[in-house]
Amino acid sequence: MMAAMQPNRPAFMDGLRGQLLMNEPMSRHTSWRVGGKAEYFYTPADKADLVKMLKQLPVSVPVYWVGLGSNLLVRDGGVDGMIVRTARGLSEIEYIEPNIIRAQAGVSSAKIARVSANNGLTGVEFLAGVPGSFGGALAMNAGAFGGETWPWVLEVECVDRWGVLHVFSSQEIDYRYRAADIPPDHWITEGKLKLNFAPEGWLGKEKIRSLLDKRSASQPIQSANAGSVFQNPKGGFAAEFIEKAGWKGKKIGGAEVSMTHANFIINTGEANASNIIELIEGIQQNVLDQFNVQLTTEVRVIGVPA
């Protein structure tokens, strides 16, 4: 990938092969299709290019990691600093015999599920129902249909703020529901999954297809959304509390609590980030007032208000 020719390209990008965009609207790169402009938006050519960029980037410039933008809300005022997009630059995936899959952070979670099934392995079919990238799934211990990512992790490779690569075994990273304790100022570049061999007659592709059909029937996948907005509280489901609190179908501006699944907020076409945040905060306050349940967001919010 050749770097775009820009007359005001900053000096710290010299010698890099990736694509740099400046003042890039983040609405183009998030599944909610909202968000202000990023000061710098960089797609590395590959891992070596990413490492070189971080070594050259002044420490004063904040760094944010974005995969497919499916679990991200960027405020309307945009982001000061560097957005690193992994979805194109870190896209390698391979099957390592006998039962290990190695994938870089930008590979989609759904592709992990497909490659595993195609190679006669089982365990992560649920990833077919996780929107977003493998790096994001690792960072938040993503799950669906009763499965979670980290029980299958063998090791992860991370790069730190200074461009140094580190490898952590699964025993070195604590994880829990929707969280993994990656060290501060470290970002996942790739991971290895150790999976089970599928038993004779196992129909992995058919299971994936069944899970996708279930997802299609229960979630508003045709609408602009970011997946589940809230974590399920202990002993219950976020969607049930939201619906009981009377928020299903409610709108603020162009943002609406989905009628298909109350734990989804959809952009009906004219939403901005402020509309979505107002819905999130309103739901949290009402559910707390009515049921004494604190809903915690799954989505990551970055940037500044307009």
Coordinates of C-alpha atoms in Angstrom, one line a residue:
M1 CA 0.0 0.0 0.0
M2 CA 1.5 3.3 -1.0
A3 CA 1.2 6.3 1.2
A4 CA -1.1 9.0 -0.1
M5 CA 0.7 12.1 -1.3
Q6 CA -0.2 15.0 0.9
P7 CA 1.6 18.4 1.0
N8 CA 1.2 18.7 4.8
R9 CA 2.0 15.1 5.7
P10 CA 3.8 15.4 9.0
A11 CA 7.5 14.6 9.2
F12 CA 7.0 11.8 11.7
M13 CA 5.3 9.8 8.9
D14 CA 8.4 9.9 6.7
G15 CA 9.4 6.5 5.2
L16 CA 6.1 4.8 6.1
R17 CA 4.2 2.8 3.5
G18 CA 0.7 2.9 4.9
Q19 CA -2.1 5.3 4.1
L20 CA -2.5 8.4 6.2
L21 CA -5.7 10.5 6.2
M22 CA -6.0 13.7 8.1
N23 CA -9.2 15.2 9.4
E24 CA -10.9 12.0 8.4
P25 CA -14.7 11.7 9.3
M26 CA -15.0 8.7 11.6
S27 CA -18.6 8.3 10.4
R28 CA -17.0 6.5 7.5
H29 CA -15.3 3.9 9.7
T30 CA -17.9 3.0 12.4
S31 CA -20.8 0.7 12.1
W32 CA -23.1 3.3 13.7
R33 CA -22.1 5.7 10.9
V34 CA -21.6 8.6 13.3
G35 CA -18.6 10.4 14.7
G36 CA -16.5 13.6 14.2
K37 CA -13.1 13.9 12.5
A38 CA -9.9 12.1 13.4
E39 CA -6.8 14.3 13.4
Y40 CA -4.8 11.4 11.9
F41 CA -6.2 8.1 10.6
Y42 CA -3.6 5.6 9.6
T43 CA -3.9 2.2 7.9
P44 CA -0.5 0.5 8.1
A45 CA 0.8 -1.5 5.2
D46 CA 1.7 -4.4 7.4
K47 CA 2.9 -5.1 11.0
A48 CA 6.4 -3.9 10.3
D49 CA 5.1 -0.6 9.0
L50 CA 2.9 -0.3 12.1
V51 CA 5.9 -0.9 14.4
K52 CA 7.9 1.8 12.5
M53 CA 5.1 4.3 12.7
L54 CA 4.8 3.9 16.5
K55 CA 8.6 4.3 16.9
Q56 CA 8.4 7.5 15.0
L57 CA 5.2 9.0 16.4
P58 CA 5.8 11.6 19.1
V59 CA 4.8 10.4 22.6
S60 CA 2.6 13.5 22.9
V61 CA 0.2 12.1 20.2
P62 CA -2.5 9.9 21.7
V63 CA -3.1 6.6 19.9
Y64 CA -6.5 4.8 19.4
W65 CA -7.0 1.3 17.9
V66 CA -9.9 0.6 15.5
G67 CA -10.7 -2.6 13.8
L68 CA -14.0 -2.8 11.9
G69 CA -15.5 0.0 14.0
S70 CA -18.4 -2.2 15.2
N71 CA -18.0 -1.6 18.9
L72 CA -17.0 2.0 18.8
L73 CA -18.8 5.4 19.4
V74 CA -16.8 8.5 18.3
R75 CA -18.2 11.7 19.8
D76 CA -19.2 14.5 17.4
G77 CA -16.2 16.7 18.2
G78 CA -13.9 14.1 16.8
V79 CA -10.6 12.7 18.1
D80 CA -7.3 14.5 18.6
G81 CA -4.4 12.1 17.9
M82 CA -3.8 9.0 15.8
I83 CA -6.4 6.4 14.9
V84 CA -4.8 3.1 13.8
R85 CA -7.0 1.0 11.6
T86 CA -6.1 -2.7 11.7
A87 CA -8.8 -4.0 9.4
R88 CA -6.7 -3.8 6.2
G89 CA -3.1 -3.7 7.4
L90 CA -3.2 -6.6 9.8
S91 CA -5.2 -9.1 7.8
E92 CA -3.1 -12.3 7.8
I93 CA -4.7 -15.6 8.9
E94 CA -3.3 -19.1 8.7
Y95 CA -4.0 -22.6 9.9
I96 CA -1.1 -24.1 11.9
E97 CA -1.1 -27.8 12.3
P98 CA -2.3 -29.6 14.2
N99 CA -5.1 -27.5 15.7
I100 CA -4.0 -23.9 16.0
I101 CA -5.2 -20.8 14.1
R102 CA -3.0 -17.7 13.9
A103 CA -4.7 -14.5 12.9
Q104 CA -3.8 -10.8 13.0
A105 CA -5.9 -8.2 14.7
G106 CA -7.7 -6.9 11.6
V107 CA -9.2 -10.2 10.5
S108 CA -12.9 -10.4 11.1
S109 CA -14.2 -12.6 13.8
A110 CA -16.6 -14.2 11.3
K111 CA -13.6 -15.2 9.2
I112 CA -11.9 -16.9 12.2
A113 CA -15.0 -19.0 12.6
R114 CA -15.1 -20.0 8.9
V115 CA -11.4 -20.8 8.6
S116 CA -11.6 -23.0 11.8
A117 CA -14.6 -24.9 10.5
N118 CA -13.0 -25.4 7.0
N119 CA -10.0 -27.0 8.7
G120 CA -12.0 -29.4 10.8
L121 CA -11.7 -27.5 14.1
T122 CA -14.4 -26.6 16.5
G123 CA -14.9 -24.3 19.5
V124 CA -15.2 -20.8 18.1
E125 CA -18.2 -21.2 15.8
F126 CA -19.9 -18.5 18.0
L127 CA -17.4 -15.9 16.5
A128 CA -19.5 -16.0 13.4
G129 CA -22.1 -14.0 15.3
V130 CA -19.6 -11.4 16.7
P131 CA -19.4 -8.3 14.5
G132 CA -16.0 -6.7 14.4
S133 CA -12.4 -7.8 14.2
F134 CA -10.4 -10.5 16.0
G135 CA -8.3 -7.9 17.8
G136 CA -11.5 -6.4 19.2
A137 CA -12.8 -9.8 20.2
L138 CA -9.6 -10.5 22.1
A139 CA -9.5 -7.1 23.7
M140 CA -13.0 -7.4 25.2
N141 CA -13.3 -11.2 25.4
A142 CA -16.2 -11.0 23.0
G143 CA -18.9 -13.7 23.1
A144 CA -22.1 -14.9 21.6
F145 CA -24.5 -17.8 21.9
G146 CA -22.9 -18.9 25.1
G147 CA -19.3 -18.9 23.9
E148 CA -16.4 -16.6 24.8
T149 CA -13.1 -15.8 23.1
W150 CA -10.4 -16.2 25.7
P151 CA -10.9 -19.8 26.8
W152 CA -9.6 -20.7 23.3
V153 CA -6.6 -18.4 23.4
L154 CA -3.1 -19.8 23.3
E155 CA -1.2 -16.5 23.2
V156 CA -1.4 -13.0 22.0
E157 CA 1.2 -10.6 20.5
C158 CA 0.9 -6.9 21.4
V159 CA 2.8 -3.8 20.3
D160 CA 3.4 -1.1 22.9
R161 CA 3.3 2.7 22.5
W162 CA 7.0 2.7 21.6
G163 CA 6.7 0.1 18.8
V164 CA 8.1 -2.9 20.8
L165 CA 6.4 -6.3 20.3
H166 CA 5.6 -8.5 23.2
V167 CA 4.1 -12.0 23.4
F168 CA 1.8 -13.0 26.3
S169 CA 0.6 -16.5 27.0
S170 CA -3.0 -16.9 28.0
Q171 CA -1.9 -17.6 31.5
E172 CA -0.4 -14.1 31.7
I173 CA -3.6 -12.3 30.9
D174 CA -6.5 -12.2 33.3
Y175 CA -9.9 -12.2 31.6
R176 CA -13.6 -12.1 32.6
Y177 CA -17.0 -11.4 31.1
R178 CA -16.4 -8.8 28.3
A179 CA -12.9 -7.8 29.5
A180 CA -9.3 -8.9 29.2
D181 CA -6.5 -7.2 31.1
I182 CA -4.2 -6.2 28.3
P183 CA -1.3 -4.1 29.8
P184 CA -1.8 -0.3 29.4
D185 CA -0.5 1.3 26.2
H186 CA -0.4 -2.1 24.5
W187 CA -2.5 -3.1 21.6
I188 CA -3.1 -6.6 20.2
T189 CA -1.5 -7.3 16.8
E190 CA -2.3 -11.0 16.5
G191 CA -3.4 -14.0 18.5
K192 CA -3.3 -17.8 18.3
L193 CA -6.2 -20.0 19.2
K194 CA -5.9 -23.6 20.2
L195 CA -9.0 -25.4 19.2
N196 CA -10.6 -28.8 19.4
F197 CA -10.6 -31.4 16.6
A198 CA -14.1 -31.8 15.3
P199 CA -15.5 -35.3 15.8
E200 CA -16.4 -37.4 12.8
G201 CA -19.5 -36.2 11.2
W202 CA -19.3 -32.7 12.8
L203 CA -21.0 -30.2 10.6
G204 CA -19.2 -27.0 11.5
K205 CA -20.4 -24.9 8.5
E206 CA -24.0 -25.9 9.2
K207 CA -23.7 -24.9 12.9
I208 CA -22.3 -21.5 11.8
R209 CA -25.2 -21.1 9.3
S210 CA -27.7 -21.9 12.1
L211 CA -26.1 -19.4 14.4
L212 CA -26.2 -16.7 11.8
D213 CA -29.9 -17.5 11.1
K214 CA -30.6 -17.1 14.8
R215 CA -28.7 -13.8 14.9
S216 CA -30.6 -12.6 11.8
A217 CA -34.0 -13.4 13.5
S218 CA -33.2 -11.8 16.8
Q219 CA -31.0 -8.8 16.0
P220 CA -31.4 -5.7 13.7
I221 CA -28.5 -6.7 11.6
Q222 CA -29.7 -4.7 8.5
S223 CA -29.6 -1.4 10.4
A224 CA -26.6 0.7 11.4
N225 CA -25.8 -0.3 14.9
A226 CA -22.8 -1.3 17.1
G227 CA -24.1 -4.6 18.4
S228 CA -25.1 -5.0 22.0
V229 CA -24.8 -1.6 23.8
F230 CA -24.8 -2.9 27.4
Q231 CA -23.2 -5.9 29.1
N232 CA -25.7 -8.3 30.7
P233 CA -25.9 -7.6 34.4
K234 CA -25.4 -10.4 36.8
G235 CA -28.4 -12.6 36.9
G236 CA -30.3 -11.0 34.1
F237 CA -30.3 -9.6 30.6
A238 CA -29.8 -6.0 29.7
A239 CA -32.5 -6.1 27.0
E240 CA -35.2 -7.2 29.5
F241 CA -34.4 -4.3 31.9
I242 CA -34.4 -1.8 29.0
E243 CA -37.8 -3.1 27.8
K244 CA -39.3 -3.2 31.2
A245 CA -38.1 0.4 31.8
G246 CA -40.1 1.4 28.7
W247 CA -37.3 2.3 26.3
K248 CA -37.9 -0.1 23.5
G249 CA -38.7 1.9 20.4
K250 CA -37.9 5.2 21.9
K251 CA -36.0 7.8 19.8
I252 CA -33.8 10.8 20.3
G253 CA -33.1 12.5 17.0
G254 CA -32.1 9.8 14.5
A255 CA -31.2 7.3 17.2
E256 CA -33.7 4.6 18.2
V257 CA -33.8 1.7 20.6
S258 CA -34.4 -1.2 18.4
M259 CA -37.8 -2.8 18.4
T260 CA -36.2 -6.1 17.4
H261 CA -33.7 -6.2 20.3
A262 CA -33.8 -3.6 23.1
N263 CA -30.1 -3.9 23.7
F264 CA -29.4 -2.4 20.3
I265 CA -29.5 1.3 19.4
I266 CA -29.9 1.9 15.7
N267 CA -29.1 4.9 13.5
T268 CA -32.2 5.4 11.5
G269 CA -30.4 7.7 9.1
E270 CA -29.9 11.1 10.6
A271 CA -28.4 10.3 14.1
N272 CA -25.3 11.8 15.5
A273 CA -23.2 10.6 18.4
S274 CA -24.9 12.9 20.9
N275 CA -28.3 11.3 20.1
I276 CA -26.9 7.9 20.9
I277 CA -25.2 9.0 24.1
E278 CA -28.4 10.6 25.3
L279 CA -30.2 7.3 24.8
I280 CA -27.5 5.4 26.6
E281 CA -27.5 7.7 29.6
G282 CA -31.3 7.9 29.8
I283 CA -31.5 4.1 29.8
Q284 CA -28.9 3.8 32.4
Q285 CA -30.5 6.3 34.7
N286 CA -34.0 4.8 34.3
V287 CA -33.0 1.2 34.8
L288 CA -31.0 2.2 37.9
D289 CA -33.9 4.2 39.3
Q290 CA -36.5 1.5 38.6
F291 CA -34.6 -1.7 39.3
N292 CA -31.4 -0.6 41.1
V293 CA -29.4 -2.2 38.3
Q294 CA -26.4 -0.4 36.9
L295 CA -26.0 -1.2 33.2
T296 CA -22.4 -1.0 32.0
T297 CA -21.7 -0.3 28.3
E298 CA -20.0 -2.7 26.0
V299 CA -19.3 -0.1 23.4
R300 CA -16.1 2.0 23.7
V301 CA -16.6 5.8 23.6
I302 CA -13.8 8.1 22.4
G303 CA -13.4 11.7 21.3
V304 CA -14.8 15.0 22.5
P305 CA -18.3 16.4 22.3
A306 CA -19.1 18.8 19.5

